[in-house]
Amino acid sequence: MREPQLVKADGLPDRVTIYEVGPRDGLQNESAIVDVAVKAEFIRRLFDAGLTTVETTSFVHPKWVPQLADAAELLDHLELPDGVRAPVLVPNERGLDRALAAGVGEIAIFASATETFAAKNLNSTLDDQFAMFTPTIQRALAEGLSVRGYVSMCYGDPWEGDVPIDQVVKVGARLVDLGCHELSLGDTIGVATPGQVSALIAAFGAAGVDVDKLAVHFHDTYGQALANTLTALRDGVTTVDSSAGGLGGCPYAESATGNLATEDLLWQLNGLGIETGVDLEKLVSTSAWMAEQLGKPSPSRVVQALAG
């Protein structure tokens, strides 16, 4: 079968926005440096498959993520179709300077929900991380950019274990108050289960953060990503992060495996009759091509089934 049987279910949105993170969150975890022309072609193919939001790269210091040292050069290679979003991740004001020079229209910033991950990933504390984000967000907004906020370790931390829901909400709500238009809740090590997902979304609602500002970002370490996504959709979320071919992990969390594969997500959404505007066959072809460039098979079950 090349497409799932279409059977709709109650309580789900008519349309979902797929926020594609493969070129940034996916490739940043690859040890072998991918040529900038290959990255540009990857992004072009993703847009051609119908994705309208593709996070292209990050203006992080090359010392920390060598794979993304070519961020400015990559953006020079891109000719973006009309009506698409091509956000980039920036860690601080220096990254914002580079992003502005490259002419980007949207950025994302990265926060931690736990003390240990803030120390290891941001060299900061849970509270002090905002001293870095605040001027970055304020300047970006003043320049007319949209700002997305990521919150990592929302459901579990490899050093601290369980993460209190109110702690996650405190971090996320603060980012929204600073002006982030969207908040992506990250299951960085892939340990979440549906009950946690519902409880966290409800807690944000109780704190005054509307569900239409929330996105979900699941890793599939324990095989729960699709179940968690379906739960989030039933709770009103309509933006889902995923990575073409299931690329990626987290360079600062060794237990994290790949992101939810965009093809696996799309198979589920297509079967439920939820519109995305994405062509599954083109996307599978793109991920199979990228797997060849990387010299290893795609972990996506749908790519394996349709391209094998």
Coordinates of C-alpha atoms in Angstrom, one line a residue:
M1 CA 0.0 0.0 0.0
R2 CA 1.2 3.5 -0.9
E3 CA -1.4 5.3 1.2
P4 CA -3.3 4.4 4.4
Q5 CA -7.0 3.9 4.2
L6 CA -8.8 7.1 5.1
V7 CA -10.9 6.8 8.3
K8 CA -11.6 10.0 10.1
A9 CA -11.9 10.2 13.9
D10 CA -13.8 12.7 16.1
G11 CA -12.1 15.4 18.1
L12 CA -9.2 16.1 15.7
P13 CA -8.2 19.2 13.7
D14 CA -9.0 19.5 10.0
R15 CA -5.5 20.7 9.3
V16 CA -2.1 20.4 10.9
T17 CA 1.0 22.5 10.2
I18 CA 4.2 20.3 10.0
Y19 CA 7.2 22.3 11.3
E20 CA 10.1 20.5 9.5
V21 CA 13.3 20.4 11.5
G22 CA 15.4 18.0 9.5
P23 CA 17.9 20.5 8.0
R24 CA 18.7 21.9 11.4
D25 CA 17.8 19.6 14.3
G26 CA 18.3 16.5 12.0
L27 CA 21.6 17.2 10.4
Q28 CA 23.2 18.9 13.5
N29 CA 23.7 15.4 15.0
E30 CA 25.5 14.0 12.0
S31 CA 29.3 13.6 12.7
A32 CA 30.3 13.7 9.0
I33 CA 30.0 17.3 7.6
V34 CA 27.4 17.5 4.9
D35 CA 28.3 19.7 1.9
V36 CA 26.4 22.9 1.7
A37 CA 25.1 22.2 -1.8
V38 CA 23.6 18.9 -0.5
K39 CA 21.9 20.8 2.4
A40 CA 20.5 23.4 0.0
E41 CA 19.1 20.6 -2.3
F42 CA 17.6 18.9 0.7
I43 CA 15.8 22.0 1.7
R44 CA 14.7 22.7 -1.9
R45 CA 13.2 19.2 -2.1
L46 CA 11.4 19.6 1.2
F47 CA 9.7 22.7 0.0
D48 CA 8.9 21.0 -3.3
A49 CA 7.2 18.2 -1.4
G50 CA 4.7 20.8 0.0
L51 CA 6.2 21.6 3.4
T52 CA 5.7 25.3 4.1
T53 CA 7.8 25.6 7.3
V54 CA 11.4 24.4 7.2
E55 CA 13.9 25.3 9.9
T56 CA 17.0 25.6 7.8
T57 CA 20.0 26.1 10.1
S58 CA 21.3 27.6 13.2
F59 CA 23.7 30.5 13.9
V60 CA 25.4 28.8 16.8
H61 CA 29.1 29.1 17.2
P62 CA 30.9 26.7 14.8
K63 CA 32.9 25.3 17.8
W64 CA 29.8 23.8 19.3
V65 CA 28.0 22.6 16.2
P66 CA 30.5 22.3 13.3
Q67 CA 27.9 20.8 11.1
L68 CA 26.1 24.2 11.0
A69 CA 29.2 26.4 10.5
D70 CA 28.0 27.1 7.0
A71 CA 24.7 28.8 8.0
A72 CA 25.2 32.1 6.1
E73 CA 26.6 30.3 3.1
L74 CA 23.6 27.9 3.1
L75 CA 21.1 30.8 3.1
D76 CA 22.9 32.4 0.2
H77 CA 22.3 29.1 -1.7
L78 CA 18.6 29.2 -1.1
E79 CA 15.9 30.6 -3.3
L80 CA 12.7 30.3 -1.2
P81 CA 9.3 29.8 -2.8
D82 CA 6.7 32.4 -2.1
G83 CA 4.6 32.0 1.1
V84 CA 7.0 29.7 3.0
R85 CA 8.7 30.1 6.4
A86 CA 12.4 29.4 6.8
P87 CA 13.2 30.1 10.4
V88 CA 16.7 29.7 11.9
L89 CA 17.8 28.9 15.4
V90 CA 19.9 31.6 17.2
P91 CA 21.4 31.0 20.7
N92 CA 22.2 34.6 21.6
E93 CA 22.6 38.2 20.3
R94 CA 25.7 37.3 18.4
G95 CA 23.7 34.7 16.5
L96 CA 21.0 37.2 16.0
D97 CA 23.5 39.6 14.4
R98 CA 24.5 37.0 11.9
A99 CA 20.8 36.0 11.2
L100 CA 19.9 39.7 10.6
A101 CA 22.8 40.1 8.3
A102 CA 21.6 37.1 6.3
G103 CA 18.2 38.6 6.0
V104 CA 16.1 36.0 7.8
G105 CA 12.5 36.8 8.8
E106 CA 12.0 34.4 11.7
I107 CA 14.1 33.0 14.4
A108 CA 13.8 30.4 17.2
I109 CA 15.5 30.5 20.6
F110 CA 16.2 27.5 22.8
A111 CA 15.4 27.2 26.6
S112 CA 15.8 24.5 29.1
A113 CA 13.1 23.3 31.6
T114 CA 15.8 21.9 33.9
E115 CA 18.8 23.2 35.8
T116 CA 21.2 20.5 34.7
F117 CA 20.4 20.8 31.0
A118 CA 20.6 24.6 31.3
A119 CA 24.1 24.2 32.7
K120 CA 25.3 21.6 30.2
N121 CA 23.7 23.2 27.1
L122 CA 23.6 26.9 27.9
N123 CA 26.2 27.3 30.6
S124 CA 23.6 28.9 32.7
T125 CA 21.0 28.3 35.4
L126 CA 17.3 27.9 34.9
D127 CA 16.6 31.6 35.8
D128 CA 19.8 33.1 34.4
Q129 CA 19.1 31.7 30.9
F130 CA 16.6 34.5 30.4
A131 CA 19.3 37.1 30.7
M132 CA 20.6 35.7 27.4
F133 CA 17.2 35.3 25.7
T134 CA 15.5 38.6 26.7
P135 CA 17.7 41.0 24.7
T136 CA 17.8 38.6 21.8
I137 CA 14.0 38.4 21.7
Q138 CA 13.5 42.1 22.2
R139 CA 15.9 43.0 19.4
A140 CA 14.4 40.4 17.0
L141 CA 10.9 41.7 17.6
A142 CA 12.0 45.3 17.2
E143 CA 13.5 44.3 13.8
G144 CA 10.1 42.8 12.8
L145 CA 11.1 39.2 13.1
S146 CA 8.8 36.5 14.5
V147 CA 10.3 34.5 17.4
R148 CA 9.6 30.9 18.3
G149 CA 10.6 29.5 21.7
Y150 CA 11.8 25.9 22.2
V151 CA 11.6 24.4 25.7
S152 CA 13.7 21.2 26.1
M153 CA 13.5 18.4 28.6
C154 CA 9.7 19.0 29.2
Y155 CA 8.9 15.4 30.2
G156 CA 12.1 14.0 31.6
D157 CA 15.7 14.7 32.1
P158 CA 18.5 12.1 32.0
W159 CA 20.3 13.7 35.0
E160 CA 17.3 14.8 37.1
G161 CA 14.6 12.3 36.2
D162 CA 11.0 13.5 36.4
V163 CA 10.5 17.2 35.5
P164 CA 7.7 19.0 37.5
I165 CA 5.0 20.2 35.2
D166 CA 4.8 23.6 36.9
Q167 CA 8.5 24.1 36.3
V168 CA 8.0 23.6 32.5
V169 CA 5.0 25.9 32.5
K170 CA 7.0 28.6 34.3
V171 CA 9.7 28.6 31.7
G172 CA 7.4 28.4 28.7
A173 CA 5.0 31.0 29.9
R174 CA 7.9 33.4 30.5
L175 CA 9.0 32.9 26.9
V176 CA 5.4 33.7 25.7
D177 CA 5.4 36.8 27.9
L178 CA 8.6 37.9 26.3
G179 CA 7.0 37.8 22.9
C180 CA 7.4 34.4 21.5
H181 CA 4.6 33.7 19.0
E182 CA 4.9 30.0 19.3
L183 CA 6.1 27.6 22.0
S184 CA 7.5 24.2 21.0
L185 CA 7.4 21.7 23.9
G186 CA 10.3 19.3 23.5
D187 CA 10.5 15.7 24.7
T188 CA 14.2 15.8 24.2
I189 CA 15.0 12.2 25.3
G190 CA 11.7 10.7 24.1
V191 CA 10.3 9.5 27.4
A192 CA 6.9 11.1 27.4
T193 CA 3.6 9.2 27.5
P194 CA 0.1 10.5 26.5
G195 CA -1.0 11.2 30.1
Q196 CA 2.0 13.6 30.6
V197 CA 1.3 15.3 27.3
S198 CA -2.4 16.0 28.2
A199 CA -1.4 17.2 31.6
L200 CA 1.2 19.6 30.3
I201 CA -1.1 21.1 27.7
A202 CA -3.8 21.5 30.3
A203 CA -1.4 23.2 32.7
F204 CA -0.4 25.7 30.1
G205 CA -4.0 26.5 29.5
A206 CA -4.6 27.0 33.2
A207 CA -1.6 29.4 33.2
G208 CA -3.2 31.5 30.4
V209 CA -1.2 30.2 27.4
D210 CA -3.6 29.4 24.6
V211 CA -3.3 26.0 22.9
D212 CA -2.9 27.7 19.6
K213 CA 0.4 29.0 20.7
L214 CA 1.7 25.5 21.4
A215 CA 3.6 23.1 19.2
V216 CA 4.9 19.6 20.1
H217 CA 8.3 18.2 19.4
F218 CA 8.7 14.4 20.2
H219 CA 11.6 12.1 19.9
D220 CA 10.9 8.4 19.5
T221 CA 13.4 6.8 21.9
Y222 CA 10.7 4.7 23.6
G223 CA 8.4 4.4 20.5
Q224 CA 5.9 6.9 21.9
A225 CA 6.1 9.8 19.5
L226 CA 3.1 9.0 17.3
A227 CA 0.9 8.2 20.3
N228 CA 2.0 11.4 22.0
T229 CA 1.3 13.4 18.9
L230 CA -2.2 12.0 18.5
T231 CA -2.9 12.9 22.1
A232 CA -1.7 16.5 21.5
L233 CA -3.9 16.8 18.5
R234 CA -6.9 15.7 20.5
D235 CA -6.0 18.4 23.0
G236 CA -6.1 21.1 20.4
V237 CA -2.5 21.4 19.2
T238 CA -2.2 21.9 15.4
T239 CA 1.6 22.4 14.9
V240 CA 3.8 19.4 15.1
D241 CA 7.6 19.3 14.7
S242 CA 9.1 16.5 12.8
S243 CA 12.2 15.6 10.8
A244 CA 12.3 14.1 7.3
G245 CA 13.5 10.6 7.4
G246 CA 13.7 10.6 11.2
L247 CA 17.0 12.4 11.2
G248 CA 18.5 13.8 14.4
G249 CA 18.9 13.6 18.1
C250 CA 20.5 16.0 20.5
P251 CA 24.2 16.5 20.7
Y252 CA 24.0 17.4 24.4
A253 CA 21.7 14.5 25.4
E254 CA 23.4 11.2 24.4
S255 CA 20.3 9.1 25.2
A256 CA 18.2 11.0 22.7
T257 CA 17.4 9.1 19.4
G258 CA 15.9 10.6 16.3
N259 CA 13.0 13.0 16.0
L260 CA 9.6 11.8 15.0
A261 CA 9.9 11.1 11.3
T262 CA 7.9 13.4 9.1
E263 CA 6.8 10.5 6.8
D264 CA 5.6 8.5 9.8
L265 CA 3.6 11.5 11.0
L266 CA 2.2 12.1 7.5
W267 CA 1.0 8.5 7.2
Q268 CA -1.0 8.9 10.4
L269 CA -2.4 12.3 9.4
N270 CA -3.3 11.1 5.9
G271 CA -5.1 8.1 7.4
L272 CA -7.1 10.4 9.6
G273 CA -8.0 12.7 6.8
I274 CA -6.1 15.7 8.3
E275 CA -4.8 18.1 5.7
T276 CA -1.1 19.1 5.6
G277 CA -0.5 20.0 1.9
V278 CA 2.5 17.6 1.9
D279 CA 3.1 15.0 -0.8
L280 CA 4.1 11.7 0.9
E281 CA 5.7 10.2 -2.2
K282 CA 7.9 13.3 -2.8
L283 CA 8.8 13.4 0.8
V284 CA 9.8 9.7 0.9
S285 CA 11.9 10.2 -2.2
T286 CA 13.6 13.1 -0.6
S287 CA 14.4 11.2 2.6
A288 CA 15.7 8.2 0.6
W289 CA 17.9 10.5 -1.4
M290 CA 19.2 12.2 1.8
A291 CA 19.9 8.8 3.3
E292 CA 22.1 8.0 0.3
Q293 CA 24.0 11.2 0.9
L294 CA 24.6 10.3 4.5
G295 CA 25.5 6.7 3.7
K296 CA 23.1 5.1 6.1
P297 CA 19.4 4.0 6.0
S298 CA 16.6 6.1 7.1
P299 CA 15.1 5.1 10.5
S300 CA 11.7 6.1 9.3
R301 CA 9.4 3.1 9.1
V302 CA 7.4 4.7 6.3
V303 CA 10.5 5.5 4.3
Q304 CA 11.7 1.9 4.8
A305 CA 8.3 0.5 3.6
L306 CA 7.8 2.7 0.6
A307 CA 11.4 3.2 -0.6
G308 CA 12.8 -0.2 0.3

